C-alpha positions as a printed Julia matrix, in Angstrom:
159×3 Matrix{Float64}:
 131.63   86.72  128.72
 135.04   87.17  127.13
 138.05   84.93  127.72
 140.85   86.6   129.72
 143.41   86.27  126.91
 141.05   87.86  124.41
 140.09   90.6   126.87
 143.77   91.53  127.31
 144.23   91.85  123.55
 141.12   94.01  123.13
 141.9    96.59  125.83
 141.92  100.1   124.39
 140.71   99.12  120.92
 137.74  100.49  119.04
 135.0    98.01  118.07
 136.32   97.87  114.49
 139.85   97.19  115.69
 138.57   94.55  118.12
 136.74   92.86  115.24
 139.98   92.7   113.24
 141.86   91.16  116.18
 139.07   88.66  116.81
 138.93   87.64  113.15
 142.68   87.42  112.46
 143.64   85.69  115.7
 140.65   83.65  116.82
 138.41   82.99  113.81
 141.23   81.97  111.48
 142.75   79.49  113.94
 140.33   76.59  113.29
 140.41   77.25  109.55
 144.2    77.01  109.64
 143.91   73.42  110.91
 142.2    72.36  107.69
 145.49   72.74  105.79
 147.61   70.06  107.54
 144.58   67.79  107.81
 143.81   67.89  104.09
 147.44   67.71  102.96
 148.03   64.56  105.0
 144.7    63.13  103.78
 145.53   63.56  100.11
 149.06   62.2   100.38
 148.01   59.26  102.56
 145.13   58.37  100.25
 147.49   58.26   97.31
 150.15   56.41   99.27
 147.9    53.68  100.63
 145.02   53.3    98.18
 146.58   54.87   95.11
 149.41   52.35   95.03
 146.98   49.48   95.36
 144.82   50.99   92.61
 147.8    51.46   90.26
 149.15   48.02   91.23
 152.54   49.41   92.26
 152.36   48.06   95.81
 153.57   44.61   94.74
 156.86   46.06   93.5
 157.38   47.75   96.87
 156.71   44.52   98.72
 159.51   42.79   96.77
 162.1    45.33   97.93
 164.38   44.35  100.83
 162.52   46.6   103.3
 160.48   45.29  106.18
 156.77   45.93  106.47
 157.43   48.28  109.39
 159.92   50.32  107.39
 157.5    50.54  104.48
 154.68   51.67  106.77
 156.94   54.19  108.52
 157.99   55.58  105.14
 154.39   55.95  104.02
 153.43   57.64  107.31
 156.35   60.07  107.19
 155.74   60.81  103.51
 152.29   62.1   104.47
 153.1    63.68  107.83
 156.26   65.67  107.03
 154.86   67.57  104.01
 151.71   68.43  105.97
 153.75   69.91  108.82
 156.05   71.78  106.43
 153.12   73.21  104.46
 151.46   74.37  107.68
 154.69   76.03  108.89
 155.19   77.83  105.58
 151.52   78.82  105.55
 151.85   80.16  109.09
 154.85   82.29  108.12
 152.99   83.72  105.13
 149.87   84.31  107.23
 151.92   85.97  109.97
 153.47   88.46  107.56
 150.23   89.32  105.76
 148.12   89.49  108.94
 150.7    91.67  110.68
 150.87   94.02  107.69
 147.08   94.29  107.63
 146.79   94.66  111.41
 149.52   97.3   111.58
 147.51   99.5   109.23
 144.31   99.2   111.28
 145.45   98.6   114.85
 148.94  100.03  114.85
 150.66   96.92  116.19
 151.54   93.4   115.13
 149.39   90.49  116.3
 151.77   87.65  115.55
 153.55   85.68  116.8
 151.41   85.04  119.84
 151.2    82.12  122.3
 147.88   80.8   120.96
 149.17   80.44  117.41
 152.56   79.11  118.56
 150.79   76.22  120.29
 148.47   75.82  117.32
 151.29   75.59  114.78
 153.79   73.58  116.8
 151.44   71.12  118.54
 147.88   71.14  117.22
 148.65   71.31  113.47
 150.93   68.22  113.54
 148.28   66.46  115.63
 145.63   67.4   113.04
 147.89   66.01  110.31
 148.25   62.83  112.35
 144.48   62.63  112.74
 144.02   62.9   108.99
 146.7    60.31  108.41
 145.19   57.9   110.93
 141.71   58.28  109.51
 143.01   57.69  106.01
 144.81   54.54  107.13
 141.52   53.23  108.5
 139.59   54.26  105.39
 142.18   52.75  103.06
 141.4    49.25  104.28
 137.97   49.33  102.61
 138.38   51.89   99.84
 138.76   50.59   96.3
 139.91   53.79   94.59
 141.86   56.91   95.5
 138.76   59.09   95.03
 136.68   56.86   97.29
 139.33   56.98  100.01
 139.82   60.72   99.71
 136.11   61.53   99.85
 135.46   59.24  102.8
 138.57   60.41  104.66
 137.64   64.04  104.12
 134.74   63.65  106.53
 137.3    64.24  109.3
 137.3    67.93  108.31
 133.64   68.44  109.23
 134.17   68.84  113.01
 136.76   71.56  112.36
 134.49   73.49  110.01
């Protein structure tokens, strides 16, 4: 049984062309979500645990910022780069996938509604998931490496 959206994209294509569409549009989508998840994980691990490990957190606590402002800054410093990296990655993927698909299929595959939702809604949510998991892990982790390795377990359901 084939989903209606996929069936519409595969109408009139040879089996080889259908395989290209399936791979470029549907198989790469979950793999794309690993990027914002891991970027936010690495930055959050360094921001939360790395500062404690390097003993630079005390200097931040003496600044005239509130705890909420400090937390918001740490959250945004992990979330914004993850979203930007995923948007830039999407643009690069769109160009290369369309160039490859145009040679085989004769038409461009991107942008399409599935990937628009994926990039604009799901990728930032995945980055937020990585950030949230790293905040929870950072409470117990002693080193950056420990936090990063434990927090990276969030990737397993995507893979």
